[in-house]
mmCIF file of C-alpha atoms in Angstrom:
data_model
loop_
_atom_site.group_PDB
_atom_site.id
_atom_site.type_symbol
_atom_site.label_atom_id
_atom_site.label_comp_id
_atom_site.label_asym_id
_atom_site.label_seq_id
_atom_site.Cartn_x
_atom_site.Cartn_y
_atom_site.Cartn_z
ATOM 1 C CA MET N 1 131.168 91.171 103.209
ATOM 2 C CA LYS N 2 132.843 94.287 101.853
ATOM 3 C CA LEU N 3 131.007 96.820 99.733
ATOM 4 C CA ASN N 4 134.080 97.523 97.643
ATOM 5 C CA ASP N 5 133.526 95.778 94.282
ATOM 6 C CA ALA N 6 130.148 94.384 95.423
ATOM 7 C CA VAL N 7 127.103 94.331 93.160
ATOM 8 C CA VAL N 8 124.186 95.791 95.091
ATOM 9 C CA LEU N 9 120.452 95.797 94.424
ATOM 10 C CA VAL N 10 118.225 98.178 96.381
ATOM 11 C CA THR N 11 114.445 97.838 96.193
ATOM 12 C CA GLY N 12 112.742 101.212 96.270
ATOM 13 C CA GLY N 13 116.080 102.693 95.235
ATOM 14 C CA ASN N 14 114.639 105.794 93.600
ATOM 15 C CA ARG N 15 113.822 107.872 96.686
ATOM 16 C CA GLY N 16 114.083 108.290 100.443
ATOM 17 C CA LEU N 17 116.113 105.717 102.337
ATOM 18 C CA GLY N 18 116.513 103.585 99.204
ATOM 19 C CA LYS N 19 118.192 106.441 97.354
ATOM 20 C CA ALA N 20 120.470 106.965 100.377
ATOM 21 C CA PHE N 21 121.452 103.280 100.244
ATOM 22 C CA VAL N 22 122.263 103.590 96.550
ATOM 23 C CA GLU N 23 124.431 106.654 97.165
ATOM 24 C CA GLU N 24 126.223 105.090 100.144
ATOM 25 C CA ALA N 25 126.947 101.848 98.273
ATOM 26 C CA LEU N 26 128.429 103.783 95.362
ATOM 27 C CA ALA N 27 130.514 105.878 97.763
ATOM 28 C CA ARG N 28 131.921 102.670 99.266
ATOM 29 C CA GLY N 29 133.147 101.450 95.907
ATOM 30 C CA ALA N 30 130.413 99.072 94.814
ATOM 31 C CA ARG N 31 131.090 97.893 91.273
ATOM 32 C CA LYS N 32 127.424 98.207 90.312
ATOM 33 C CA VAL N 33 124.298 99.364 92.116
ATOM 34 C CA TYR N 34 120.885 98.440 90.768
ATOM 35 C CA ALA N 35 118.310 101.013 91.879
ATOM 36 C CA ALA N 36 115.062 99.082 91.554
ATOM 37 C CA ALA N 37 111.724 100.878 91.266
ATOM 38 C CA ARG N 38 108.302 100.341 89.719
ATOM 39 C CA ASP N 39 109.172 103.098 87.256
ATOM 40 C CA PRO N 40 112.927 103.002 86.549
ATOM 41 C CA ARG N 41 112.667 106.453 84.956
ATOM 42 C CA THR N 42 112.391 107.883 88.484
ATOM 43 C CA VAL N 43 115.935 106.761 89.326
ATOM 44 C CA THR N 44 118.128 109.878 89.250
ATOM 45 C CA THR N 45 121.284 108.910 91.150
ATOM 46 C CA PRO N 46 124.386 109.284 88.949
ATOM 47 C CA GLY N 47 126.159 105.967 88.517
ATOM 48 C CA ALA N 48 123.158 103.841 89.486
ATOM 49 C CA THR N 49 121.688 101.217 87.158
ATOM 50 C CA PRO N 50 117.875 101.601 86.970
ATOM 51 C CA LEU N 51 115.917 98.350 87.174
ATOM 52 C CA ALA N 52 112.166 97.872 86.798
ATOM 53 C CA LEU N 53 110.754 96.009 89.801
ATOM 54 C CA ASP N 54 107.363 95.771 91.471
ATOM 55 C CA ILE N 55 108.055 93.619 94.515
ATOM 56 C CA THR N 56 104.379 92.658 94.815
ATOM 57 C CA ASP N 57 104.420 91.020 91.362
ATOM 58 C CA PRO N 58 106.000 87.522 91.447
ATOM 59 C CA ASP N 59 106.755 87.569 87.723
ATOM 60 C CA ALA N 60 108.416 90.987 87.972
ATOM 61 C CA VAL N 61 110.582 89.740 90.821
ATOM 62 C CA LEU N 62 111.725 86.738 88.793
ATOM 63 C CA ARG N 63 112.495 89.002 85.818
ATOM 64 C CA ALA N 64 114.576 91.266 88.053
ATOM 65 C CA ALA N 65 116.556 88.280 89.343
ATOM 66 C CA ALA N 66 117.244 87.257 85.740
ATOM 67 C CA GLU N 67 118.294 90.815 84.834
ATOM 68 C CA ALA N 68 120.624 91.169 87.836
ATOM 69 C CA PRO N 69 122.457 87.808 87.839
ATOM 70 C CA ASP N 70 125.613 89.401 89.260
ATOM 71 C CA ALA N 71 124.041 90.658 92.513
ATOM 72 C CA THR N 72 125.929 89.934 95.742
ATOM 73 C CA LEU N 73 124.006 92.212 98.153
ATOM 74 C CA VAL N 74 120.247 92.711 98.108
ATOM 75 C CA ILE N 75 118.669 95.426 100.244
ATOM 76 C CA ASN N 76 114.967 94.864 100.897
ATOM 77 C CA ASN N 77 114.085 98.501 101.452
ATOM 78 C CA ALA N 78 110.822 99.182 99.579
ATOM 79 C CA GLY N 79 107.969 99.738 101.993
ATOM 80 C CA LEU N 80 104.496 101.203 102.418
ATOM 81 C CA SER N 81 102.798 102.825 105.398
ATOM 82 C CA LEU N 82 99.052 103.478 105.132
ATOM 83 C CA GLY N 83 98.264 104.046 108.812
ATOM 84 C CA VAL N 84 95.539 101.389 108.726
ATOM 85 C CA ASN N 85 93.971 100.423 112.055
ATOM 86 C CA LEU N 86 94.331 96.653 112.350
ATOM 87 C CA LEU N 87 91.011 96.235 114.174
ATOM 88 C CA THR N 88 88.744 98.603 112.250
ATOM 89 C CA GLY N 89 90.568 99.541 109.049
ATOM 90 C CA ASP N 90 89.888 98.451 105.489
ATOM 91 C CA LEU N 91 91.049 94.849 105.209
ATOM 92 C CA ALA N 92 92.038 95.412 101.573
ATOM 93 C CA GLU N 93 94.465 98.102 102.735
ATOM 94 C CA VAL N 94 95.822 95.771 105.414
ATOM 95 C CA ARG N 95 96.470 93.161 102.729
ATOM 96 C CA ARG N 96 98.052 95.797 100.471
ATOM 97 C CA GLU N 97 100.549 96.670 103.206
ATOM 98 C CA PHE N 98 101.360 93.023 103.825
ATOM 99 C CA GLU N 99 101.903 92.441 100.095
ATOM 100 C CA THR N 100 104.528 95.210 100.052
ATOM 101 C CA ASN N 101 106.116 95.012 103.494
ATOM 102 C CA PHE N 102 106.091 91.254 104.079
ATOM 103 C CA TYR N 103 105.397 89.208 100.954
ATOM 104 C CA GLY N 104 107.470 91.548 98.775
ATOM 105 C CA PRO N 105 110.739 90.991 100.673
ATOM 106 C CA VAL N 106 109.925 87.280 100.940
ATOM 107 C CA LEU N 107 109.494 87.051 97.155
ATOM 108 C CA VAL N 108 112.704 88.997 96.551
ATOM 109 C CA THR N 109 114.688 86.873 98.982
ATOM 110 C CA ARG N 110 113.421 83.603 97.520
ATOM 111 C CA ALA N 111 114.243 84.778 93.986
ATOM 112 C CA PHE N 112 117.681 86.203 94.730
ATOM 113 C CA ALA N 113 118.980 83.585 97.178
ATOM 114 C CA PRO N 114 120.022 81.278 94.276
ATOM 115 C CA VAL N 115 121.647 84.271 92.543
ATOM 116 C CA LEU N 116 123.756 85.119 95.586
ATOM 117 C CA ALA N 117 124.637 81.471 96.129
ATOM 118 C CA ALA N 118 125.760 81.132 92.500
ATOM 119 C CA ASN N 119 127.985 84.165 92.996
ATOM 120 C CA GLY N 120 129.759 82.574 95.954
ATOM 121 C CA GLY N 121 127.514 83.842 98.731
ATOM 122 C CA GLY N 122 126.534 87.342 99.692
ATOM 123 C CA HIS N 123 124.176 89.225 101.955
ATOM 124 C CA PHE N 124 120.607 90.416 102.422
ATOM 125 C CA LEU N 125 119.816 93.590 104.366
ATOM 126 C CA ASN N 126 116.159 93.893 105.408
ATOM 127 C CA VAL N 127 114.728 97.214 106.545
ATOM 128 C CA HIS N 128 112.484 96.705 109.555
ATOM 129 C CA SER N 129 111.211 99.268 112.028
ATOM 130 C CA VAL N 130 111.072 99.835 115.756
ATOM 131 C CA LEU N 131 107.403 98.999 115.176
ATOM 132 C CA SER N 132 108.474 95.381 114.721
ATOM 133 C CA TRP N 133 108.537 95.355 118.520
ATOM 134 C CA ILE N 134 105.940 97.911 119.629
ATOM 135 C CA SER N 135 102.481 98.649 118.259
ATOM 136 C CA PHE N 136 100.472 101.795 117.596
ATOM 137 C CA GLY N 137 97.514 99.613 116.638
ATOM 138 C CA THR N 138 98.234 99.659 112.928
ATOM 139 C CA SER N 139 98.784 96.872 110.432
ATOM 140 C CA TYR N 140 102.239 98.347 109.737
ATOM 141 C CA SER N 141 103.460 97.035 113.093
ATOM 142 C CA ALA N 142 102.036 93.603 112.321
ATOM 143 C CA ASN N 143 103.666 93.267 108.914
ATOM 144 C CA LYS N 144 107.007 94.602 110.142
ATOM 145 C CA ALA N 145 106.914 92.097 113.013
ATOM 146 C CA ALA N 146 106.241 89.352 110.470
ATOM 147 C CA LEU N 147 109.177 90.532 108.356
ATOM 148 C CA TRP N 148 111.428 90.441 111.434
ATOM 149 C CA GLN N 149 110.609 86.770 111.894
ATOM 150 C CA ALA N 150 111.126 86.109 108.183
ATOM 151 C CA THR N 151 114.559 87.709 108.464
ATOM 152 C CA ASN N 152 115.420 85.415 111.359
ATOM 153 C CA ALA N 153 114.180 82.383 109.396
ATOM 154 C CA PHE N 154 116.136 83.327 106.269
ATOM 155 C CA ARG N 155 119.287 83.855 108.321
ATOM 156 C CA LEU N 156 119.100 80.266 109.539
ATOM 157 C CA ALA N 157 118.218 78.839 106.130
ATOM 158 C CA LEU N 158 120.831 80.743 104.100
ATOM 159 C CA ALA N 159 123.851 80.514 106.392
ATOM 160 C CA PRO N 160 124.920 77.090 105.004
ATOM 161 C CA GLN N 161 125.101 78.728 101.548
ATOM 162 C CA GLY N 162 127.455 81.428 102.765
ATOM 163 C CA ILE N 163 124.732 84.089 102.680
ATOM 164 C CA GLY N 164 124.334 86.473 105.612
ATOM 165 C CA VAL N 165 121.164 88.313 106.636
ATOM 166 C CA THR N 166 121.029 91.567 108.592
ATOM 167 C CA GLY N 167 117.910 93.264 109.964
ATOM 168 C CA LEU N 168 117.855 97.056 110.287
ATOM 169 C CA HIS N 169 115.576 98.638 112.888
ATOM 170 C CA VAL N 170 114.929 102.359 113.175
ATOM 171 C CA GLY N 171 112.245 104.803 114.282
ATOM 172 C CA TYR N 172 111.330 107.806 112.158
ATOM 173 C CA ILE N 173 113.564 108.619 109.194
ATOM 174 C CA ASP N 174 113.643 112.076 107.646
ATOM 175 C CA THR N 175 111.962 111.087 104.367
ATOM 176 C CA ASP N 176 108.627 111.734 102.657
ATOM 177 C CA MET N 177 107.061 108.796 104.505
ATOM 178 C CA ALA N 178 107.513 110.585 107.837
ATOM 179 C CA ALA N 179 106.879 114.115 106.529
ATOM 180 C CA ALA N 180 103.905 114.618 108.862
ATOM 181 C CA VAL N 181 105.805 113.486 111.959
ATOM 182 C CA THR N 182 106.947 116.262 114.296
ATOM 183 C CA GLY N 183 109.161 114.145 116.576
ATOM 184 C CA PRO N 184 112.870 113.349 116.248
ATOM 185 C CA LYS N 185 113.971 111.864 112.933
ATOM 186 C CA VAL N 186 117.207 110.306 111.750
ATOM 187 C CA ALA N 187 118.758 111.396 108.467
ATOM 188 C CA ALA N 188 118.387 108.801 105.720
ATOM 189 C CA ALA N 189 122.102 108.992 104.932
ATOM 190 C CA GLU N 190 122.943 108.118 108.540
ATOM 191 C CA VAL N 191 120.602 105.117 108.539
ATOM 192 C CA ALA N 192 122.103 103.894 105.257
ATOM 193 C CA ARG N 193 125.612 104.284 106.679
ATOM 194 C CA GLN N 194 124.769 102.257 109.775
ATOM 195 C CA GLY N 195 122.974 99.609 107.731
ATOM 196 C CA LEU N 196 125.932 99.055 105.407
ATOM 197 C CA ASP N 197 128.315 99.101 108.371
ATOM 198 C CA GLY N 198 126.256 96.207 109.719
ATOM 199 C CA VAL N 199 126.490 94.346 106.418
ATOM 200 C CA GLU N 200 130.261 94.757 106.294
ATOM 201 C CA ALA N 201 130.567 93.565 109.899
ATOM 202 C CA GLY N 202 128.172 90.639 109.409
ATOM 203 C CA THR N 203 125.928 91.940 112.211
ATOM 204 C CA PHE N 204 122.623 90.154 112.762
ATOM 205 C CA GLU N 205 120.755 93.331 113.745
ATOM 206 C CA VAL N 206 121.422 97.052 113.445
ATOM 207 C CA LEU N 207 119.588 99.432 115.779
ATOM 208 C CA ALA N 208 119.985 102.778 114.051
ATOM 209 C CA ASP N 209 118.650 105.193 116.675
ATOM 210 C CA ASP N 210 117.967 105.624 120.391
ATOM 211 C CA VAL N 211 114.283 104.827 119.937
ATOM 212 C CA SER N 212 114.948 101.355 118.523
ATOM 213 C CA ARG N 213 117.678 100.680 121.081
ATOM 214 C CA ASN N 214 115.421 101.691 124.009
ATOM 215 C CA VAL N 215 112.434 99.680 122.773
ATOM 216 C CA LYS N 216 114.558 96.584 122.124
ATOM 217 C CA GLN N 217 115.943 96.832 125.641
ATOM 218 C CA GLY N 218 112.413 97.266 126.980
ATOM 219 C CA LEU N 219 111.361 93.902 125.557
ATOM 220 C CA ALA N 220 113.134 92.234 128.467
ATOM 221 C CA ALA N 221 110.820 94.013 130.935
ATOM 222 C CA ASP N 222 107.116 93.590 131.614
ATOM 223 C CA PRO N 223 105.247 94.468 128.378
ATOM 224 C CA SER N 224 103.212 97.067 130.257
ATOM 225 C CA ALA N 225 106.322 99.276 130.363
ATOM 226 C CA LEU N 226 105.977 99.798 126.604
ATOM 227 C CA TYR N 227 102.294 100.808 126.846
ATOM 228 C CA PRO N 228 101.999 103.348 129.700
ATOM 229 C CA GLN N 229 98.743 104.667 128.217
ATOM 230 C CA LEU N 230 97.014 101.428 129.313
ATOM 231 C CA ILE N 231 98.101 101.626 132.943
#
């Protein structure tokens, strides 16, 4: 699909990568861009339409779908990283991450799929992570892996309705979430550009940096190659 004249909704559209998606969609000529956030007053991008949305609240998701009946592209961007150890960490925090990173996008997709279908089809873009495919022992890897499979399932289920689904994988992005990371980071604007390029091309998956490309390639090898610390 083309972004020109599209109606875009970005979850977590008030900051970081979400804000970059909002800006890039507007730059590509989107007719309207809903910047969804728990507190719509935090949306500061000129030209964006603030929309109240807590993706962990089923009722809030349904209200957002009713308030954005013209949407043709939904970007499941909102995410949470708590650094919780999956084996020893607080199980409540593990569940909190899953509510945001897995169940949130699932709720949004289920609510907006009929909206996109009613508008003649459209597209979902889901923000994953290289940690969908490699683990640091945290629950973040587990919920991002689950979202990857949900993306694949939705792609199969929605194709007959003329709705495409693209998954976006990337390592560290230069946003507040990765502020403490000292390694290489990709600019949020560059990730947003590649993600929307993938939407316009109808690509199944976008690998937005060398880290995600190298890890994806490594999946074809013995798994031990991805965990040298265990050898």
